[in-house]
Short mmCIF file of C-alpha atoms and ligand atoms in Angstrom, two decimals:
data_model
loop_
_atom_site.label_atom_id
_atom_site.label_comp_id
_atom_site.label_asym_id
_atom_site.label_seq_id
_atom_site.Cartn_x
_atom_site.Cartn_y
_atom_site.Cartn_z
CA UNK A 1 -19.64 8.25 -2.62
CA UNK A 2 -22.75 7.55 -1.02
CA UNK A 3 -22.96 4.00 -0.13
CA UNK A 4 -25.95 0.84 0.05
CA UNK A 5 -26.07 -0.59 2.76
CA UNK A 6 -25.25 -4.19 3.34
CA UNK A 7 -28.33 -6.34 3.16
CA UNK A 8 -28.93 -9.10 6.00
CA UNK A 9 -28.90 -11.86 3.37
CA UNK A 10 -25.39 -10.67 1.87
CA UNK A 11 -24.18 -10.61 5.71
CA UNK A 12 -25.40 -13.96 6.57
CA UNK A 13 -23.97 -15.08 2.93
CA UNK A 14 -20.51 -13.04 4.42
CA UNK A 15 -20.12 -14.92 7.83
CA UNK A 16 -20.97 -18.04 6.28
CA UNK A 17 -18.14 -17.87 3.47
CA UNK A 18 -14.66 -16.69 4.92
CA UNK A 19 -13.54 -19.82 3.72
CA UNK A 20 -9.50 -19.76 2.41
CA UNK A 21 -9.95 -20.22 -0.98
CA UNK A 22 -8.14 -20.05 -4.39
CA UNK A 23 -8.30 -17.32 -6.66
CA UNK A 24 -7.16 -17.39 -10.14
CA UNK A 25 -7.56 -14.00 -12.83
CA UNK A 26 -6.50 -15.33 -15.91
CA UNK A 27 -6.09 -12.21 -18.33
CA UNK A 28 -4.73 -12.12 -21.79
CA UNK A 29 -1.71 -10.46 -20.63
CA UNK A 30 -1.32 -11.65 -16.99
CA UNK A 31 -2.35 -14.08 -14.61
CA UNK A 32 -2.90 -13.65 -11.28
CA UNK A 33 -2.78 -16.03 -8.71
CA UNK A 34 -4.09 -15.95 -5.07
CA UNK A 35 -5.16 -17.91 -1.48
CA UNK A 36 -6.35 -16.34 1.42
CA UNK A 37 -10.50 -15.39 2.17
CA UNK A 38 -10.83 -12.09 1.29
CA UNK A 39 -9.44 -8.10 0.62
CA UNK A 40 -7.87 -8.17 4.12
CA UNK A 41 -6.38 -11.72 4.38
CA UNK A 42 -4.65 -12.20 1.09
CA UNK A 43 -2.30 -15.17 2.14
CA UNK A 44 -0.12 -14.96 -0.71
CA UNK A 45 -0.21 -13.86 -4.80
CA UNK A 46 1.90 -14.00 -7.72
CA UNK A 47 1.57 -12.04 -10.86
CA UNK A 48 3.05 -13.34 -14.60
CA UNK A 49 2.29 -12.81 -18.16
CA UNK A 50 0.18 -15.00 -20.17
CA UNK A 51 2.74 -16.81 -22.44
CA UNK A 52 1.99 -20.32 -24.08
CA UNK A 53 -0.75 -22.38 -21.71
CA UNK A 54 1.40 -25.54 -21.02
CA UNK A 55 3.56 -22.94 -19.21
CA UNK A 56 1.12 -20.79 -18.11
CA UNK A 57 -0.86 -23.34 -16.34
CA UNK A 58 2.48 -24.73 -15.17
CA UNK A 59 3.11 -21.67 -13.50
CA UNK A 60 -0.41 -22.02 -11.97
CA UNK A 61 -0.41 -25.36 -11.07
CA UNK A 62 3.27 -24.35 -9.22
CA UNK A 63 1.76 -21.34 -7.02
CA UNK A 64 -1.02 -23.95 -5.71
CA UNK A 65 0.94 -26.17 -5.01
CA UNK A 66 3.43 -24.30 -3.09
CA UNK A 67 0.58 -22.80 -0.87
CA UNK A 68 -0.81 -26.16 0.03
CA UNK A 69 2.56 -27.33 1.69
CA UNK A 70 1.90 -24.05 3.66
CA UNK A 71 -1.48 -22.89 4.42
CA UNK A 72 -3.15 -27.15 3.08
CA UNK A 73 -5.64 -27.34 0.25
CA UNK A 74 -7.99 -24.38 -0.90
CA UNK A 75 -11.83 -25.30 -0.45
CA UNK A 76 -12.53 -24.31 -3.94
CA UNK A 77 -10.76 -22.27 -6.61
CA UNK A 78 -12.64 -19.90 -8.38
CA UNK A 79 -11.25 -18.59 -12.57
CA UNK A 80 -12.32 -15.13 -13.69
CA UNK A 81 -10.74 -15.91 -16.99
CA UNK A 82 -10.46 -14.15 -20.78
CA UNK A 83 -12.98 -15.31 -23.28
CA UNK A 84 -15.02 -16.08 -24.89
CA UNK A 85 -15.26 -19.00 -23.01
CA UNK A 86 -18.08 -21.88 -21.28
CA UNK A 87 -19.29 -21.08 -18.42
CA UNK A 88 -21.81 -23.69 -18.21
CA UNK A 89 -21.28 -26.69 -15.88
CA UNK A 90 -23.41 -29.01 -17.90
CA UNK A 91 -21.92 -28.73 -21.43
CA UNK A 92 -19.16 -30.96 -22.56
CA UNK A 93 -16.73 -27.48 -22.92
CA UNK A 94 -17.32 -26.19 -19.52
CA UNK A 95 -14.35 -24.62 -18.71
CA UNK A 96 -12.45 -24.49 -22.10
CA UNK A 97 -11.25 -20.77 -23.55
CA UNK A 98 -13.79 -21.36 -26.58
CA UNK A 99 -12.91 -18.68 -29.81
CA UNK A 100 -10.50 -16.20 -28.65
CA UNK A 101 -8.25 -15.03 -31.30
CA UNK A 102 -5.15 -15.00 -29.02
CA UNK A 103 -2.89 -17.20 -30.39
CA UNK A 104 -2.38 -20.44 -28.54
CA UNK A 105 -5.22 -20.14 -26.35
CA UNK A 106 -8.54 -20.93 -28.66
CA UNK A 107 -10.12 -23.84 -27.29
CA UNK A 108 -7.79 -24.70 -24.13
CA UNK A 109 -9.99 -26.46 -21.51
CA UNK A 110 -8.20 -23.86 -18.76
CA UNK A 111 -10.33 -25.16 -15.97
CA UNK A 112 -10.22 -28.74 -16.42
CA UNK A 113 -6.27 -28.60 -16.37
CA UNK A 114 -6.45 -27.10 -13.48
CA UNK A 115 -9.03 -29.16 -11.32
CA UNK A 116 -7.49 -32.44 -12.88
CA UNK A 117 -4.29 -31.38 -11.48
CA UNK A 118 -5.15 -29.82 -8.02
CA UNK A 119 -8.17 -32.05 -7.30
CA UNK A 120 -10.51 -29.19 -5.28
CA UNK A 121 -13.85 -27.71 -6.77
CA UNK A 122 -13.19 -25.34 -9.70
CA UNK A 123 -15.78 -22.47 -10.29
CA UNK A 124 -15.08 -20.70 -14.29
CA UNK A 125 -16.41 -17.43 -15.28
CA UNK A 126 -15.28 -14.38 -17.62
CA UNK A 127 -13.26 -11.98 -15.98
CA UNK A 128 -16.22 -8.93 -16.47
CA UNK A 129 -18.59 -10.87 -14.06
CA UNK A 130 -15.98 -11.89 -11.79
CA UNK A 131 -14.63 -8.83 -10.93
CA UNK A 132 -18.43 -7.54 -10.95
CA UNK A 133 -18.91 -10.28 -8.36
CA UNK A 134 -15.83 -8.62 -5.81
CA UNK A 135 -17.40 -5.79 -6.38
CA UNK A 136 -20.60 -7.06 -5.07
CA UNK A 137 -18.92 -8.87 -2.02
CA UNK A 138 -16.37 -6.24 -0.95
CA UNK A 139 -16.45 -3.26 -3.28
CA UNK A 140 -18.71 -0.45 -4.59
CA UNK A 141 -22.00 -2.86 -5.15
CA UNK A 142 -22.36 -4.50 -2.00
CA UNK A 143 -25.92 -4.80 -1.30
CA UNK A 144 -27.39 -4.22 -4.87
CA UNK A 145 -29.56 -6.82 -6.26
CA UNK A 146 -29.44 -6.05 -9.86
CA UNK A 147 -26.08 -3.54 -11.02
CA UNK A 148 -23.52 -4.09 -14.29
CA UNK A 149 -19.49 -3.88 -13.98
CA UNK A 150 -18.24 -2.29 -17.28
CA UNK A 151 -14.36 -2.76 -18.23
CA UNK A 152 -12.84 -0.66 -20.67
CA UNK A 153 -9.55 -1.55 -21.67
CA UNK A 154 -7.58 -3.89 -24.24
CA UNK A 155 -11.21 -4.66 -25.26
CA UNK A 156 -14.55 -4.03 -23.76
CA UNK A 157 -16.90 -6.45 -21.64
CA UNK A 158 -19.56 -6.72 -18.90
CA UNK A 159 -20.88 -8.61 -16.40
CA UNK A 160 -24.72 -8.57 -15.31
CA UNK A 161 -24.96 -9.41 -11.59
CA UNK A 162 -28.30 -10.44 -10.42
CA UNK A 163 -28.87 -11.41 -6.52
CA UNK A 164 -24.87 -11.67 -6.81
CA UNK A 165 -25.17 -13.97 -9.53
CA UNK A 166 -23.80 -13.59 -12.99
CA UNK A 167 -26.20 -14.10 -15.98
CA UNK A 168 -25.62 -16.47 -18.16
CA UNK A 169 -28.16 -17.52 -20.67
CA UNK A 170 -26.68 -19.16 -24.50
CA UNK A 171 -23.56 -18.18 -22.97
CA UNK A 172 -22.42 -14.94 -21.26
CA UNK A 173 -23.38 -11.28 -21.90
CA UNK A 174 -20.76 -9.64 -24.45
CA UNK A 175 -22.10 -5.88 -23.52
CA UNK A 176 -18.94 -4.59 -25.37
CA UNK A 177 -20.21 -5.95 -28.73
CA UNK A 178 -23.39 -4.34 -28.86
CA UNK A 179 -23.82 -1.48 -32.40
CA UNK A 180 -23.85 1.53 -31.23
CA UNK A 181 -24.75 4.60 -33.64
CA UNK A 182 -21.81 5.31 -35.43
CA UNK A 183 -22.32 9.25 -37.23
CA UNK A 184 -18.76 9.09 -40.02
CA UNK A 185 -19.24 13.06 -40.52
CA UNK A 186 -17.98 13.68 -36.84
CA UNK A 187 -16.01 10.52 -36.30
CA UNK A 188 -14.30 8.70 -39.74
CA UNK A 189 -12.41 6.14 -37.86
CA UNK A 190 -14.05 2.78 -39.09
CA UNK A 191 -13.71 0.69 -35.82
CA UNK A 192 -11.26 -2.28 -35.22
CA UNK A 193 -13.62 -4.92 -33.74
CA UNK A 194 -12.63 -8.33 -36.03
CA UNK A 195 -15.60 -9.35 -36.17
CA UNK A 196 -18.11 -6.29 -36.07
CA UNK A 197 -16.07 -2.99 -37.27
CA UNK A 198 -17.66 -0.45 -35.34
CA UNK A 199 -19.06 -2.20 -32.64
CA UNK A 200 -19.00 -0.56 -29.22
CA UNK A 201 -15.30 -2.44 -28.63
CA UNK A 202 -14.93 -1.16 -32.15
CA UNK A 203 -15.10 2.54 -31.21
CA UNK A 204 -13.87 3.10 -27.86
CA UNK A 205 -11.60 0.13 -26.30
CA UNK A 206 -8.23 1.28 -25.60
CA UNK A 207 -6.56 0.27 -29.25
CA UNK A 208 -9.13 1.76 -31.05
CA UNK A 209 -8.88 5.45 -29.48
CA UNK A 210 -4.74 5.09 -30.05
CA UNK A 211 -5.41 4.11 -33.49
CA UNK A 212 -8.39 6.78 -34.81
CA UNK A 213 -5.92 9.68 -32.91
CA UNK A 214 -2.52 8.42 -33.91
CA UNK A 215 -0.96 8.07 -30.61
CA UNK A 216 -1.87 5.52 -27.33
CA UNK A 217 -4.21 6.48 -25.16
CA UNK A 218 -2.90 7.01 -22.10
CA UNK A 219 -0.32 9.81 -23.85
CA UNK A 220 -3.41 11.79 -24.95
CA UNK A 221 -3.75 15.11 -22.62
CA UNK A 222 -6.90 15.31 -20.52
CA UNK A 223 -8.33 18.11 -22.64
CA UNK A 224 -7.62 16.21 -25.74
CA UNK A 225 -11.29 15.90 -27.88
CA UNK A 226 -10.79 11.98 -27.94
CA UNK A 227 -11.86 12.22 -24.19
CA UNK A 228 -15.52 13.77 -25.32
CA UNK A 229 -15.82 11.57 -28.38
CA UNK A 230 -15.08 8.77 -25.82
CA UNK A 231 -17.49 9.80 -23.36
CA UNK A 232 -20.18 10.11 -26.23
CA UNK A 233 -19.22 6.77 -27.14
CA UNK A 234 -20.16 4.95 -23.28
CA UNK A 235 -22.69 7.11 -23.00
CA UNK A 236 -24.73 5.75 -26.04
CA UNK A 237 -23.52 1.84 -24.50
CA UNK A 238 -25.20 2.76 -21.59
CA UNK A 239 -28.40 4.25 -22.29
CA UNK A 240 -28.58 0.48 -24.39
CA UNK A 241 -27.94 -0.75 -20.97
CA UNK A 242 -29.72 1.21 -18.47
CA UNK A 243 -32.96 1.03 -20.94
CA UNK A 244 -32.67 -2.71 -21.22
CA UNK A 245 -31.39 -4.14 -17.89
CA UNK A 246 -32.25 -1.30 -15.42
CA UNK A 247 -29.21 -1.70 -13.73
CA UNK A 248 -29.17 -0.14 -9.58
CA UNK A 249 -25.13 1.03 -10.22
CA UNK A 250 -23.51 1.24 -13.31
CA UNK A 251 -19.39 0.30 -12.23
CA UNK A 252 -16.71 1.02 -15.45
CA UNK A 253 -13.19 -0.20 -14.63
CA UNK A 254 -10.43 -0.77 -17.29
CA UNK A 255 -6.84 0.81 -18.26
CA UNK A 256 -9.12 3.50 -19.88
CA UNK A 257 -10.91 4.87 -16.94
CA UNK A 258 -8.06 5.73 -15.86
CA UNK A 259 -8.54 9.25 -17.05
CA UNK A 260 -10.76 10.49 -14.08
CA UNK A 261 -11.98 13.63 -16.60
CA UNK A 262 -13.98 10.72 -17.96
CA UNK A 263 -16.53 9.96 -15.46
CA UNK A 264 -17.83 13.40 -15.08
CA UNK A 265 -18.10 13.67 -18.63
CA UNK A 266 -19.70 10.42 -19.10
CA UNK A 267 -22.40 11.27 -16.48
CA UNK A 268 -23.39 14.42 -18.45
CA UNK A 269 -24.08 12.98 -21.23
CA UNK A 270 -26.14 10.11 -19.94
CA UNK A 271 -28.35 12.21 -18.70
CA UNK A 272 -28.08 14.08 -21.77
CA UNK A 273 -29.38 11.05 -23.47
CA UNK A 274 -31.56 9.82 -21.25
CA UNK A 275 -33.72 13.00 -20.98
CA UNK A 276 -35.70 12.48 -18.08
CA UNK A 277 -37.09 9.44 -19.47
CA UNK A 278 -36.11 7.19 -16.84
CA UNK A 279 -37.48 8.73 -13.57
CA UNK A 280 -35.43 6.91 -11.07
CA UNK A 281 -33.63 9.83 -8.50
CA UNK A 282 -30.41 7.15 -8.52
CA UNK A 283 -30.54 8.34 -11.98
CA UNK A 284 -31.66 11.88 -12.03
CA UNK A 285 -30.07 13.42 -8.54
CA UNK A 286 -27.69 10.40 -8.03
CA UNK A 287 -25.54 10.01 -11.07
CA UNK A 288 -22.21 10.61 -9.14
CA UNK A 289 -22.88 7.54 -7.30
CA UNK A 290 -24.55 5.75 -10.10
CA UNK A 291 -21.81 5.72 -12.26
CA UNK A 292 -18.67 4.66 -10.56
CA UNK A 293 -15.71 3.33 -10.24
CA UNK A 294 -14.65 -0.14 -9.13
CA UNK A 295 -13.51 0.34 -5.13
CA UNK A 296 -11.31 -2.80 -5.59
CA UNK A 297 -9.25 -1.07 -8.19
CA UNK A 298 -7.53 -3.72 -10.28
CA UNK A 299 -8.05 -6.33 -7.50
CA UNK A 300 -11.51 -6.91 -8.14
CA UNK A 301 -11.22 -9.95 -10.49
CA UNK A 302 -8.56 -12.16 -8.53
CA UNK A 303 -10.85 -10.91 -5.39
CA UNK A 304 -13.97 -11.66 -7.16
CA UNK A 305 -12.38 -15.39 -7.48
CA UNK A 306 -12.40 -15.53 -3.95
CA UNK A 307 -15.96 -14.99 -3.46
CA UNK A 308 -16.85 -17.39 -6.26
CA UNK A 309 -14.75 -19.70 -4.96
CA UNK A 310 -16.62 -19.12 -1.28
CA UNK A 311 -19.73 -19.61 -3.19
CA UNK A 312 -18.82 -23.30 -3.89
CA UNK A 313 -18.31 -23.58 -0.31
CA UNK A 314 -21.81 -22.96 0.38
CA UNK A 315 -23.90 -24.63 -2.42
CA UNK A 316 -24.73 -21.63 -4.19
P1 ADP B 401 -6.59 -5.40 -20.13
O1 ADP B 401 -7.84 -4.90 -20.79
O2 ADP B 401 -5.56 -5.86 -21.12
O3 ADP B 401 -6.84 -6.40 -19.06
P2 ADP B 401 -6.37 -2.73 -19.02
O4 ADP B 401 -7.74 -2.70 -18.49
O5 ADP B 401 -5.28 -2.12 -18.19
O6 ADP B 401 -5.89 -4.19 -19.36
O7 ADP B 401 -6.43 -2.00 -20.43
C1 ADP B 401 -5.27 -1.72 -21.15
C2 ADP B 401 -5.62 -0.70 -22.23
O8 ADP B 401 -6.19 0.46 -21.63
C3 ADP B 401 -4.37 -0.21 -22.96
O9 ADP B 401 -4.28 -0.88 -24.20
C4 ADP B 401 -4.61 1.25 -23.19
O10 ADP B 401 -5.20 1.41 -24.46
C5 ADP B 401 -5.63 1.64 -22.18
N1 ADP B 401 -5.06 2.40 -21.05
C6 ADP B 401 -4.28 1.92 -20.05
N2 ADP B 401 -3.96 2.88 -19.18
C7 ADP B 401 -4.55 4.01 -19.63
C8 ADP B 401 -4.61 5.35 -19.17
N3 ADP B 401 -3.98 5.76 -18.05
N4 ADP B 401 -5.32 6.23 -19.90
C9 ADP B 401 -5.96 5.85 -21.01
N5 ADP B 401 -5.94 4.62 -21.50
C10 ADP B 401 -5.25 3.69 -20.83
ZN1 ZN B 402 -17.57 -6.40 -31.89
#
């Protein structure tokens, strides 16, 4: 894949911020835990599933402790956690899990437990534009100034990364909630979004493609049609996203992306559905390194922790 190259402000930002930090992905099956300052120095990391969050954050709380009697305290910890959640410093929820329907876990203030207990800096964000963050750091958007990182999995969601920041704004993007056309002649299956039906999420997260074919996902064979209804499916998400945020790279992660036949077919019908319009070459000659894959794999949100942690370090 053809690669950008590093700007100097991102390698100023780099040598500035190899700071040991704390990194924390808090999904709603596992947590992962880490210290160390970056993809190659990874001091230590635990894995566990989300259970109740007295003992999850127990189990948290445990791991950073332990690696303070050896390596002393992180500078900063950063959360790439499940939502929907706060993000927003100044608001009396910051840092609370806000209306998730996993049980337990609606309105848990995840961060404050956390940085009551430890004592160092917290930084809280969703998972989507944490892991878009690694990717900006470390991964396959390092120098972009504008790009989105796309997961599809147990659910859908994106982060918007501008200057290496995630947007924000009421409260956080929720790119996998967005209508998209929905044509019941060639596709009957009504969705399975709780709150929208056939919502993006609806149509093509993970659950919904094992429910409208009657088997899970990942058993379906790589010629199976659910892999070009699928495609169809982020292909009409993106040309919402590529008309309204001009993103530079387009990265999709998730359990679902798995299935490399996916990206080619994706690609195709982007430009299918684009149709010239948007006359950008990344676009038009580039597509096979406009529409990617994450580089960090499934390491890109406890990574992306890292670098939001490093970000405290500095001010940002
Ligand atoms: P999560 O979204 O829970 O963090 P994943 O991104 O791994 O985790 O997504 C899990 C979902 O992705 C599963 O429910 C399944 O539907 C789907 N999935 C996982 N692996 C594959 C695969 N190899 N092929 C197709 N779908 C998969
Ligand atoms: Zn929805």
């Amino acid at each position: 894949m053809e690669k950008a190259t590093r700007n100097t402000t991102s390698e100023k930002e780099g040598s500035m911020t190899d700071q040991y930090v704390g990194g924390i992905e808090a999904g709603g099956t596992k947590f992962v835990c880490a210290v160390g300052t970056g993809p190659d120095d990874v001091r230590a990391e635990v894995r566990f599933p989300t259970t109740t969050p007295d003992e999850t954050i127990g189990r948290v709380l445990t791991f950073f402790r332990e690696q303070e009697e050896r390596f002393g305290a992180p500078a900063a910890i950063g959360i790439a956690s499940f939502g929907p959640l706060d993000p927003d410093p100044a608001s009396p929820t910051f840092g609370y899990i806000t209306s998730t329907p996993k049980p337990h876990w609606a309105n848990v203030d995840l961060a404050g437990a956390i940085r009551s207990a430890l004592g160092v800096p917290i930084r809280f964000d969703t998972d989507v534009n944490i892991a878009g963050l690694g990717e900006w750091r470390w991964g396959a958007a390092q120098g972009l100034d504008n790009f989105i990182y796309l997961t599809i999995g147990t659910g859908i969601g994106g982060g918007v990364l501008i200057d290496g920041k995630p947007v924000h704004g009421l409260i956080h993007p929720e790119l996998g909630h967005i209508p998209v056309p929905h044509d019941w002649t060639v596709d009957p299956y009504r969705g399975r979004c709780p709150y929208h039906g056939d919502c993006f999420e609806g149509m093509a997260a993970g659950p919904a493609i094992g429910e409208r074919w009657g088997r899970p996902a990942v058993e379906l064979a790589p010629d199976h049609p659910a892999w070009e209804l699928e495609a169809h499916y982020l292909a009409l998400a993106l040309h919402a996203f590529i008309c309204t945020l001009s993103p530079k790279r387009i990265i999709l992660g998730g359990g679902v992306m798995e299935q490399p036949q996916l990206f080619p077919l994706v690609r195709r019908k982007v430009l299918e559905h684009l149709n010239g319009y948007v006359r950008s070459p990344a676009i038009l000659t580039g597509i096979d390194s406009y529409i990617v894959p994450p580089e960090l794999g499934n390491r890109a949100g406890v990574l992306g922790a890292f670098a939001q942690a490093q970000q405290v370090v500095v001010g940002q």
